XYZ file of C-alpha atoms in Angstrom:
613
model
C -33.842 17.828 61.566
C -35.639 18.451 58.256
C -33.885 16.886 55.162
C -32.928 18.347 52.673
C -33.975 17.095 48.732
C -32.227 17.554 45.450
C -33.666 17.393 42.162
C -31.020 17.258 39.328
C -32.180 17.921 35.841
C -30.213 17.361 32.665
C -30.877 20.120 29.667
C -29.732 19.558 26.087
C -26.539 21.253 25.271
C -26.227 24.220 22.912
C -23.216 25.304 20.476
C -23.018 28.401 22.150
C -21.765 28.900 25.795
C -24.309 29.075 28.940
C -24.239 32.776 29.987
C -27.070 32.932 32.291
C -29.393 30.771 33.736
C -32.832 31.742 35.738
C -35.417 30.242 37.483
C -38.935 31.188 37.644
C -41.028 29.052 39.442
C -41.638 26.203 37.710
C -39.725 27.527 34.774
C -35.431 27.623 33.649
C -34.922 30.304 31.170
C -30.726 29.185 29.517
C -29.260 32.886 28.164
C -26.557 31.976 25.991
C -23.500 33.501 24.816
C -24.660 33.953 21.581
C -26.608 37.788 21.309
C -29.606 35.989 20.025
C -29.964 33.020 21.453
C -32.386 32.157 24.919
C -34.234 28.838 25.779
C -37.446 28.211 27.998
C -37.528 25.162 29.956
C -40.959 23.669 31.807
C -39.452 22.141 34.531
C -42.906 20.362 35.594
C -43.373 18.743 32.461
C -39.523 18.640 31.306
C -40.249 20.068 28.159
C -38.622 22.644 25.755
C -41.434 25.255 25.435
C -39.948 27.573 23.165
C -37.118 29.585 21.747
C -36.366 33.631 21.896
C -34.175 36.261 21.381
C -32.303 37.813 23.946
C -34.012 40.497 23.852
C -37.417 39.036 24.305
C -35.685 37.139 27.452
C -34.779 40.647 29.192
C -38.225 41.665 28.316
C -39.728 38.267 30.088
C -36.946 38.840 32.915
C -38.412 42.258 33.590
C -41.972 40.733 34.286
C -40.281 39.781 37.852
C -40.430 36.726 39.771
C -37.280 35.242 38.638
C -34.221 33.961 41.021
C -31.126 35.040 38.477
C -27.526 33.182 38.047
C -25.016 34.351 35.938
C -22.089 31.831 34.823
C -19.030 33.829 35.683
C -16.703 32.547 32.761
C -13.399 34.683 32.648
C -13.961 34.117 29.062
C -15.634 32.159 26.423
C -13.595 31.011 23.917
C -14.733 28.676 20.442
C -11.594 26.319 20.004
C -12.013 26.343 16.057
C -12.874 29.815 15.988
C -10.149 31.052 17.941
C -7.414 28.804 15.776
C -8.912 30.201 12.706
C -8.776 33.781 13.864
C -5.564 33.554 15.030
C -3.882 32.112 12.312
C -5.381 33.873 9.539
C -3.042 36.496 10.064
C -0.262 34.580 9.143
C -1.781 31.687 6.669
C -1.343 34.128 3.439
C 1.380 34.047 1.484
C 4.502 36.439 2.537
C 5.961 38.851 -0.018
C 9.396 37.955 1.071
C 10.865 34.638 1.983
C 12.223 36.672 5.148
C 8.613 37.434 6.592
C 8.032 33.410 6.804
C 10.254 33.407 9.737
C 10.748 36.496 11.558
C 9.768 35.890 14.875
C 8.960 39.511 15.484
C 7.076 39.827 12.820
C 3.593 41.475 13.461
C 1.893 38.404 11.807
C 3.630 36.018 13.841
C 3.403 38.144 17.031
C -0.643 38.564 16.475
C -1.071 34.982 16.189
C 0.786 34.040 19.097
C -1.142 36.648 21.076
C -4.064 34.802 20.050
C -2.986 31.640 20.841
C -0.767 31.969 23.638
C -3.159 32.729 26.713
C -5.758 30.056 26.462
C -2.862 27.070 25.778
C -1.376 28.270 28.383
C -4.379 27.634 30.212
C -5.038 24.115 29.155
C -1.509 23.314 29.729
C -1.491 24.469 33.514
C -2.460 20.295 34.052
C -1.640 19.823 37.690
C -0.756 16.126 36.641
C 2.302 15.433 38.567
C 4.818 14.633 35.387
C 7.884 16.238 35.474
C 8.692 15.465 31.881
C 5.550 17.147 30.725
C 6.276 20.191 32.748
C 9.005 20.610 31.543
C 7.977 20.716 27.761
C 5.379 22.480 29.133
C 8.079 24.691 30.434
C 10.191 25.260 26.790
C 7.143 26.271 24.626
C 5.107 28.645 27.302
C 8.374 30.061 29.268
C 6.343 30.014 32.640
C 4.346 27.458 35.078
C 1.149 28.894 34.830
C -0.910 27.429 37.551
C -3.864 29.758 36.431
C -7.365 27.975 35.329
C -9.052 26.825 32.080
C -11.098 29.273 30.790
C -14.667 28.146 29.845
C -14.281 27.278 26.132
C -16.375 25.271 24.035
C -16.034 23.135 21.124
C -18.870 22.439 18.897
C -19.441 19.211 17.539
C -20.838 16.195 19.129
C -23.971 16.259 19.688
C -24.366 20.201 20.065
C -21.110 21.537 22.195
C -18.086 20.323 24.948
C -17.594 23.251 27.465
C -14.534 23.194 29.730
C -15.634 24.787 32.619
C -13.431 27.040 35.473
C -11.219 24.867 37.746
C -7.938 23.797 37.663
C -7.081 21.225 35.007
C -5.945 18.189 37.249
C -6.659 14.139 37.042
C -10.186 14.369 37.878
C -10.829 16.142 34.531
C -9.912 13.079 32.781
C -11.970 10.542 34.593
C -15.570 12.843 33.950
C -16.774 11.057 30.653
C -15.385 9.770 27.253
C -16.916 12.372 25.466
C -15.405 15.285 27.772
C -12.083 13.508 27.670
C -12.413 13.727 24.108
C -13.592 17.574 23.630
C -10.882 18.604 26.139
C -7.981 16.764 24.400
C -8.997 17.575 21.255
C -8.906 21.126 22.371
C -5.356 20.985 23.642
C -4.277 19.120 20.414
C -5.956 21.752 18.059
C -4.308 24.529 19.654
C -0.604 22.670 19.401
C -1.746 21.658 16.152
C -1.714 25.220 15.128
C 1.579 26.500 17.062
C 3.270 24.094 14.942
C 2.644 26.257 11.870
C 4.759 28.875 13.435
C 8.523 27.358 12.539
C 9.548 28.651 15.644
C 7.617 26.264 17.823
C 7.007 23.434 15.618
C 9.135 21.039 17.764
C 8.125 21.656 20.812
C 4.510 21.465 20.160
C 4.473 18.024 18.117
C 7.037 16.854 21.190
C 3.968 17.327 23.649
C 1.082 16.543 21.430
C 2.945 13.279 20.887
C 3.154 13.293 24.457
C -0.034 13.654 25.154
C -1.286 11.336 22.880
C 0.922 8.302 24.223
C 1.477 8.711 27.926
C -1.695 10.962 29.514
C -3.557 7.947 29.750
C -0.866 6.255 32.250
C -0.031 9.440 33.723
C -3.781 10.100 34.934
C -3.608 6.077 36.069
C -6.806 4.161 36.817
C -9.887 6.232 35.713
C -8.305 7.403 33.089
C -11.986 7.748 30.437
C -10.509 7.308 27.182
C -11.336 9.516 24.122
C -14.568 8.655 22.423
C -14.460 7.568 18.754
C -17.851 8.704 18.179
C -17.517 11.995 19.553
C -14.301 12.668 17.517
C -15.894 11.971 14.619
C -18.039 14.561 14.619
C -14.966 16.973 14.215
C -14.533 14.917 10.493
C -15.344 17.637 8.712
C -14.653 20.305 10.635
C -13.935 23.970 8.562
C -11.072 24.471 11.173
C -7.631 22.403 9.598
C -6.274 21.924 13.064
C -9.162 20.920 14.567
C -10.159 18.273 11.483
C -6.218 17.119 11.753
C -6.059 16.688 15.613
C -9.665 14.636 15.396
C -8.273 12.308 12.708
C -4.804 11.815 15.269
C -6.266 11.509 18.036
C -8.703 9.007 16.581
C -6.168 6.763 14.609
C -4.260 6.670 18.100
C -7.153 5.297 19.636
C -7.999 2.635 17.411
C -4.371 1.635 17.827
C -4.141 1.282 21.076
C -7.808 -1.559 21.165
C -7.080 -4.940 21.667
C -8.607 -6.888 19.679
C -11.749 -7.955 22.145
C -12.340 -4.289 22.068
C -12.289 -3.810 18.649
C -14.629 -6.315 18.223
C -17.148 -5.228 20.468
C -17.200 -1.963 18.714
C -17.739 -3.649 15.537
C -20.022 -5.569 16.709
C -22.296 -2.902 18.499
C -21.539 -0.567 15.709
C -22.529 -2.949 12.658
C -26.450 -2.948 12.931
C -26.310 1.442 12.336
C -24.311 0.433 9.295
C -26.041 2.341 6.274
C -26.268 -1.702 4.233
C -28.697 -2.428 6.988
C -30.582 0.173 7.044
C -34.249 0.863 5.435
C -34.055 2.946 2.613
C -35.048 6.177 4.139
C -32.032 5.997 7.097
C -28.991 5.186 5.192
C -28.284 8.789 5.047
C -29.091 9.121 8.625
C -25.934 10.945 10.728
C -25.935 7.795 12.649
C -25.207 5.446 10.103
C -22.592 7.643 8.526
C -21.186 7.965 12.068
C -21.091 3.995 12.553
C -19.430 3.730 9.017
C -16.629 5.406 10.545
C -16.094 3.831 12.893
C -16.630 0.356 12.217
C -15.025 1.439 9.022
C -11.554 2.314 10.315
C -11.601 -0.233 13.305
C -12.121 -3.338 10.995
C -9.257 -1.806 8.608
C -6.974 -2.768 11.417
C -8.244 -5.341 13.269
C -10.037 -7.112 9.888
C -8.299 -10.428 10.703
C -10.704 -10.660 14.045
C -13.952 -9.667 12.171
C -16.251 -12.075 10.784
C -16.785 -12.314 7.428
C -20.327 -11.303 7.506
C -19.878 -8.410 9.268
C -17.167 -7.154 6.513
C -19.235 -7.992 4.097
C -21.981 -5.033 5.671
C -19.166 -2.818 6.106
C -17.880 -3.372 2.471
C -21.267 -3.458 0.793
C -22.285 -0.168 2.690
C -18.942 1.344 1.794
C -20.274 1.058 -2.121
C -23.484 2.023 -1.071
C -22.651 5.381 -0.662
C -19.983 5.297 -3.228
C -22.369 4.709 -6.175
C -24.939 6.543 -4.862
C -24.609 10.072 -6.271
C -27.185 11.735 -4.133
C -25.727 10.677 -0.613
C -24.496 12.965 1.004
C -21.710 10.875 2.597
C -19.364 9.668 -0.788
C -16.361 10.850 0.399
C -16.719 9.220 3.314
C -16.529 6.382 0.650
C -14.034 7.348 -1.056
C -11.740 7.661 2.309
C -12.368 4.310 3.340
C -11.430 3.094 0.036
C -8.234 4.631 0.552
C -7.097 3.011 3.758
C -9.044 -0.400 3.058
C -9.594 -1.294 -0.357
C -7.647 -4.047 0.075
C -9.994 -5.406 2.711
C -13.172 -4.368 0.912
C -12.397 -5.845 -2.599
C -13.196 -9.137 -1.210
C -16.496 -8.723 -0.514
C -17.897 -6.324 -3.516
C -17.413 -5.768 -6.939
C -13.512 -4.406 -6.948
C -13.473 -3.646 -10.526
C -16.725 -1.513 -10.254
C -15.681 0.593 -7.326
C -12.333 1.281 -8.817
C -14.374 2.087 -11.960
C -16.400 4.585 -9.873
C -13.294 6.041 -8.292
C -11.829 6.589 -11.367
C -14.924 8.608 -12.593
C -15.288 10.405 -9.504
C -11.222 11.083 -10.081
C -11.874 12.989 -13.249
C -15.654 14.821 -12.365
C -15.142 17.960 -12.510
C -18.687 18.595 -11.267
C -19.190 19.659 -7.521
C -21.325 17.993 -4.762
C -21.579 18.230 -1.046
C -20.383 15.847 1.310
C -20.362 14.993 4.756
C -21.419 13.035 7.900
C -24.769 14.501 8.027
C -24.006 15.525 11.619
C -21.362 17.859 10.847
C -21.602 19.585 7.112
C -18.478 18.143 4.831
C -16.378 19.396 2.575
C -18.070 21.617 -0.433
C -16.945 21.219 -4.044
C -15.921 17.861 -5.820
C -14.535 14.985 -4.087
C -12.091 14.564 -7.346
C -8.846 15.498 -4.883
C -10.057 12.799 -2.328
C -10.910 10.185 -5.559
C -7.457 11.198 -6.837
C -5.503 10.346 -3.562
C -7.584 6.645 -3.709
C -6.584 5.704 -6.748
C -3.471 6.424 -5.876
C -3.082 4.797 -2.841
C -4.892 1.763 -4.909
C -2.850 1.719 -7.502
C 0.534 1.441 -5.564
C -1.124 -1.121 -2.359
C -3.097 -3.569 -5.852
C -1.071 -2.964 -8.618
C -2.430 -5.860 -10.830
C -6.084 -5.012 -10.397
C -5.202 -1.389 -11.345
C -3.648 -2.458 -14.187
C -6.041 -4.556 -15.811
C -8.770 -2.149 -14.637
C -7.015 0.622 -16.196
C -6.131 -1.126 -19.198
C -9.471 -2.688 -20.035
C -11.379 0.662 -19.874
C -8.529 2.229 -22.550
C -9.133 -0.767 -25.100
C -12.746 -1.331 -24.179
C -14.842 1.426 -22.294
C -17.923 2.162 -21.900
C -17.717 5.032 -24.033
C -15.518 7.089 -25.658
C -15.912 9.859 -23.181
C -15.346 7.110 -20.410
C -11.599 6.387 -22.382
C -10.630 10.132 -22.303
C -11.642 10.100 -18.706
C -9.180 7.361 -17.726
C -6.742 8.915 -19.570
C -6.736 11.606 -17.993
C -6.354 9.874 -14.642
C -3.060 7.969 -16.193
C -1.561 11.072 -16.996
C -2.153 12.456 -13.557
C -0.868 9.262 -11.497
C 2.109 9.989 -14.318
C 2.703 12.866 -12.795
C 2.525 12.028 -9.423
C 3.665 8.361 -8.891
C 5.411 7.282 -11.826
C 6.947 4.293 -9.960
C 3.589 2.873 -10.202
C 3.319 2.668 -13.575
C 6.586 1.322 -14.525
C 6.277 -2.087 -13.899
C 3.469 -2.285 -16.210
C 4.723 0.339 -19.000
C 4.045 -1.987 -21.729
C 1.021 -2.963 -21.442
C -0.036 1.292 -20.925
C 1.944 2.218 -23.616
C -0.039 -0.334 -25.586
C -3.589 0.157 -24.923
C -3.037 3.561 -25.308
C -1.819 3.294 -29.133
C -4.454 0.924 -29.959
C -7.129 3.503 -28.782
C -5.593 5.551 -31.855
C -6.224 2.490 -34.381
C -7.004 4.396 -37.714
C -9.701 2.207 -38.852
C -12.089 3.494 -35.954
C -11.779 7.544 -36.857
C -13.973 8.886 -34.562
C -12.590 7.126 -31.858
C -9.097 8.309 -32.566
C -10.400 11.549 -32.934
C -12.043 11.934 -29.635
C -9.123 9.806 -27.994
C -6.535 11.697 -29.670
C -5.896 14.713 -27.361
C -5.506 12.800 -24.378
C -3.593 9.817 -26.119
C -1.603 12.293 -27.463
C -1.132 14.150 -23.869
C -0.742 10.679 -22.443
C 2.295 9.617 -24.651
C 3.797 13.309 -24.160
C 4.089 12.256 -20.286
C 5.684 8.922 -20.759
C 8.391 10.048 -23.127
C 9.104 13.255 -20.804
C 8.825 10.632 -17.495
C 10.327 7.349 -17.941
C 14.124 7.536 -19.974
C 13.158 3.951 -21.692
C 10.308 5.217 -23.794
C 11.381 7.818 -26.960
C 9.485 9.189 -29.626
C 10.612 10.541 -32.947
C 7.714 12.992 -34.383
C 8.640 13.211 -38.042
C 8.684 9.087 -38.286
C 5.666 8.812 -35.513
C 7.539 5.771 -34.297
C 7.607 5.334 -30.736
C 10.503 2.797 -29.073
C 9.787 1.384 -25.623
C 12.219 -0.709 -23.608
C 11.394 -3.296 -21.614
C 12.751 -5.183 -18.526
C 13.259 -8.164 -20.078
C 15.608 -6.228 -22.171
C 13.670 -5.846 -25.336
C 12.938 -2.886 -27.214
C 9.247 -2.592 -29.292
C 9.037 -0.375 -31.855
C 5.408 0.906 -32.693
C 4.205 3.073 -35.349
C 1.551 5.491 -34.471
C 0.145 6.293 -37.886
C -1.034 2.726 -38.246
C -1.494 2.202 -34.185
C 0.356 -1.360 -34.386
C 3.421 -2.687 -33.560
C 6.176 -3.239 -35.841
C 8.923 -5.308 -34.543
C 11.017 -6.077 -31.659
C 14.400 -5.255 -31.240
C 16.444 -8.404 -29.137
C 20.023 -7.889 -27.761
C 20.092 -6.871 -23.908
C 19.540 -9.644 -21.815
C 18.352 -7.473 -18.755
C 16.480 -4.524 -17.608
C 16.414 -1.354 -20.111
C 17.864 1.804 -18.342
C 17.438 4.440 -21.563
C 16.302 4.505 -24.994
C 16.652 7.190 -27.395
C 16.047 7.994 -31.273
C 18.528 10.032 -33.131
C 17.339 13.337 -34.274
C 17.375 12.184 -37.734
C 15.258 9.023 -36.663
C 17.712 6.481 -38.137
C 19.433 5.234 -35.291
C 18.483 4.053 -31.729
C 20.565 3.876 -28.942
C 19.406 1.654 -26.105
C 21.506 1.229 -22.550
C 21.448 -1.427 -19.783
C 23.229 -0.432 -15.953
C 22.445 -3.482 -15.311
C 24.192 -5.147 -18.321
C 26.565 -2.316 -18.275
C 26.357 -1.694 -21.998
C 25.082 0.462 -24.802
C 23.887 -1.007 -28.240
C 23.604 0.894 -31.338
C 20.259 -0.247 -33.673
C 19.591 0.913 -37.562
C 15.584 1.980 -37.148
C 15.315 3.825 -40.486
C 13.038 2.209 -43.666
C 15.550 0.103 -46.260
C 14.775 -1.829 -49.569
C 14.614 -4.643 -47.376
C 12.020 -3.586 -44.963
C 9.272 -3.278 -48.011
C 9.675 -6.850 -48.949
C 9.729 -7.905 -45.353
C 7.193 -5.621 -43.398
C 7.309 -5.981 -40.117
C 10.852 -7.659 -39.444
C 13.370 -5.700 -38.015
C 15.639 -3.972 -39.630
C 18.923 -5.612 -40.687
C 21.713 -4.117 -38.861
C 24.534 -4.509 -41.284
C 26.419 -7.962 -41.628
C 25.163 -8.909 -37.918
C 21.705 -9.737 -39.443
C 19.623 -9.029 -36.770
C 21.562 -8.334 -33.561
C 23.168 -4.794 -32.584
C 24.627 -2.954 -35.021
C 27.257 -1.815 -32.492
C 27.988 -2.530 -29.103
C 29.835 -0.727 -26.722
C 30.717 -1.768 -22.938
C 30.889 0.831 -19.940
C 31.897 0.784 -16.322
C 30.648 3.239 -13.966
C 30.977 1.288 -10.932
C 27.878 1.316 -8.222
C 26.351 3.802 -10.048
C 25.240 0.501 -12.710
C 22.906 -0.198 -9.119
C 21.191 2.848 -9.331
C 17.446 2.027 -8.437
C 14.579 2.607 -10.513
C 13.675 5.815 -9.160
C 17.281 7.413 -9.485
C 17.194 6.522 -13.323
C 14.262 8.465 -13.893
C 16.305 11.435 -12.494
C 19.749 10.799 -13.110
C 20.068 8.737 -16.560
C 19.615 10.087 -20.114
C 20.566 10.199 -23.597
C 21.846 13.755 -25.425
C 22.527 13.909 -29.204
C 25.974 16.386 -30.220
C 25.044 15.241 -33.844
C 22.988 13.094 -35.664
C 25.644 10.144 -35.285
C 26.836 11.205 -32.025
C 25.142 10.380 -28.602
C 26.218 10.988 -25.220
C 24.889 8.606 -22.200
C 24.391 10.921 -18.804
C 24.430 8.727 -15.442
C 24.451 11.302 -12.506
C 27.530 13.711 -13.307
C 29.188 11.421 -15.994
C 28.846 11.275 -19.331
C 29.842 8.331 -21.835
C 30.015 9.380 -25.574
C 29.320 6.642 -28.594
C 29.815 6.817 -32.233
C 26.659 5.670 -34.174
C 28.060 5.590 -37.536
């Protein structure tokens, strides 16, 4: 009996879908999906001889002498592409807060259309799990037991392509890379049902699922997501598809032990862009490894060796300082979630100092992984987000960073740049700031000093801006414009007065023994009433100029017969409201003037009123 022999070749991948495929000979002409797209193959050699359009392949076709096979697909479907077209028609803005959730609303109805018949596909996994079923069962309404239609996701390393056949365990134990293309899939498509309100729930309920138990439902076999392959979804212009990579692939890195996160850091670390020759630190690979090795030694960093987070750190700045790479944001990212690991091993002060530029650049660059194209415009929004994930993780380093570059930058445009950045972290995470309120407040009125006028000229703007935020922000810090005298409590229960004419400080005000709550000038500017919940008490202080104060510049003011304590005092109870954190006093606590000698204290809903006279 003659036997039979089987040659199995393996072609390169495309982005587009395999729509035909025919032999001629010793030649494989691939017809793709894509109108224009055709490939010619020399199977002798097992070479790529050249590419056409499809209409130059019918012409070739026509020739004769070619054995024909046409991929029956029931349909070809691009993840991303389908997720964006689908839920474009409901991503605008409604014109009525009632069109956000009417369920049979034609936006809402067209996306579900869109989205509906190909999860239900991918959900129809013949795994065995009641439980998933049965969440299955609550978002689709049925038990499809229909097939996967062939759908392809582009990305790693050309395209994934999920062929016809029912989705059980053996489509989980193919390849890392296919595990990773098909579960991203799934996850992208959930990803963007959750928009709709309707089936937010039910949709993060099985993605969760997913995520967590398909691994011990498939059992032994099981091939594990890929990092690499996920991150070459990084980038990618589809939201859900970008958000379900960046799940999927914190998840994984989770779930290594720590032998296995070493090995990946250790097979990863020689790709790293430090190691490189000059010409390949931009290579896709290296940016590739960086992520990796990058987010694995985040969370494993107590099992790396030094040297190796010393490559991982050093290439980390590499591409951060390097304004031509077309990779800082990957930079920037890792700075975010591991600053406090890199710091160690480079420069800290001069990558915060480059974050803080890149923060305020308004100027736009492209960035990416090389592999897939990155985000275009500036990377200020991810710089922003660093800083202020820095800022509230290393406090101390921030703070002296921040402070030295206000009382000694490089330049005065340098100053006004970092000034802006304090008043957006203001803005957005006051808490941060608070602690070290004094020493801000400070540095930013000795940028102002007088006796450098074109520094407080250029500074003055943003100084000015700066100050605006803190008064409006934090209840212990008050400013009375026709005096230019700024009053600043402290939480050692002092209050500093500073004159911002001159830029200096003029005296300190000592009667609370703990933590300021308020501050606030009268609108005259003669009197200042300070309060303490934690002292539960509100003191009364003379801040206009007397006789006294020119003999004795720079003494405080003497408050009566007292000589140099409160000029009045006044006890309060307002029971465990005087516990109020931090945060709830920069909501809920305030002073309001009836009258020039008149203030009332707000905590919450009550309100205590004090005689200043």
């Amino acid at each position: 009996m003659a036997q039979l022999s089987y040659r199995l070749y393996l072609i390169p991948g495309a982005t587009s879908p395999l729509e035909r495929l025919c032999l001629g000979e010793d030649n494989l002409l691939l017809i793709y999906a894509d109108a224009s797209k055709a490939r010619l193959w020399d199977l002798k050699t097992q070479e790529f001889w050249r590419s056409m359009t499809k209409a130059k392949a019918e012409e070739l076709l026509e020739q004769g002498g070619w054995f024909e096979v046409f991929v029956e697909h029931e349909v070809f479907v691009d993840v991303g592409e389908l997720i964006r077209t689908g839920m474009t028609t409901i991503t605008k803005k409604p014109s009525s807060a009632t069109a956000a959730t009417d369920l049979g609303s034609p936006a809402i109805l067209r996306a579900w259309m869109y989205l509906h018949p190909i999860l239900s596909a991918f959900l129809a996994m013949q795994l065995g799990d009641p439980d998933f079923d049965e969440l299955c069962l609550g978002l689709l309404g049925s038990r499809s037991t229909g097939t996967v239609p062939a759908c392809s996701l582009a990305g790693y390393k050309g395209a994934i392509t999920f062929l016809c056949s029912s989705l059980d365990r053996s489509a989980w134990i193919c390849s890392p890379e296919y595990s990773s293309g098909l579960l991203l899939a799934i996850l992208s498509l959930l990803k963007a049902g959750s928009t709709l309100e309707e089936w937010d729930s039910l949709t993060s309920q099985i993605s969760t699922y997913l995520i967590n138990n398909l691994y011990q439902i498939v059992g032994e076999g099981f091939k594990f997501p890929s990092l690499e392959a996920l991150t070459s979804h990084w980038f990618n212009p589809c939201s859900e598809v970008k958000q379900s990579a960046r799940t999927l692939f914190g998840a994984q890195i989770q779930r290594l032990s720590e032998k296995q996160a070493c090995d990946i850091v250790d097979d990863g670390r020689y790709r790293l862009p430090s190691v490189q020759p000059d010409n390949l630190k931009d290579a896709p690979y290296s940016a590739t490894a960086l992520i990796v090795v990058g987010h694995v030694a985040v969370e494993h960093y107590t099992s790396i060796p030094t040297e190796t987070l010393t490559d991982i750190a050093k290439s980390v700045a590499l591409y951060l300082h390097d304004e031509s790479s077309p990779h800082r944001v990957l930079a920037i990212e890792l700075c975010s979630i591991g600053f406090h690991v890199w710091q160690h091993y480079v420069d800290a002060v001069n990558v915060l100092r480059a974050l803080f530029e890149l923060a305020t650049n308004s100027g736009t660059k492209k960035d990416g992984t090389g592999a897939t194209p990155g985000p275009v415009g500036g990377v200020g929004p991810q710089a922003r987000s660093a800083v202020l994930q820095i800022a509230s993780t290393n406090t101390p380093l921030f703070m002296t960073t921040l402070t030295m570059d206000i009382a000694t930058p490089k330049s005065v445009e340098h100053r006004r740049s970092v000034m802006q950045l304090i008043a957006f972290i203001i803005k957005k995470k006051p808490l941060v700031l608070y602690p070290n309120l004094t020493r801000l407040v400070e540095a930013v009125i000795k940028s102002l000093d007088p006796n450098i006028a074109s520094n407080r000229e250029a500074v003055m703007d943003p100084a000015v801006e700066i100050l605006g935020h803190v008064v409006r922000t934090f209840p212990t810090v008050d400013f009375h414009k026709a005096t230019q005298r700024l009053a600043l409590g402290t939480n050692e229960g002092a209050v500093i007065m500073y004159d911002l004419k001159t830029a200096t400080r003029l005296y300190v005000l000592e009667g609370h023994k703990k933590r300021l709550t308020a501050v606030s000038f009268s609108p005259d500017g003669r009197r200042l009433v300070t309060a303490s919940l934690d002292e539960s008490v509100v003191m009364v202080w003379k801040v206009g100029s007397s006789f006294t104060s020119f003999f004795n510049p720079g003494a405080p003011p003497r408050q009566g017969g007292t000589g140099t304590e409160a000029y009045k005092v006044y006890p309060f109870n307002v029971g465990d409201e005087a516990r109020m954190t931090v945060a709830g006093t920069l909501d809920w606590v305030a002073f309001e003037w009836t009258n020039d000698r008149t203030a009332r204290l707000k905590i919450r809903d009550s309100a205590l009123t004090f005689a200043t006279t």
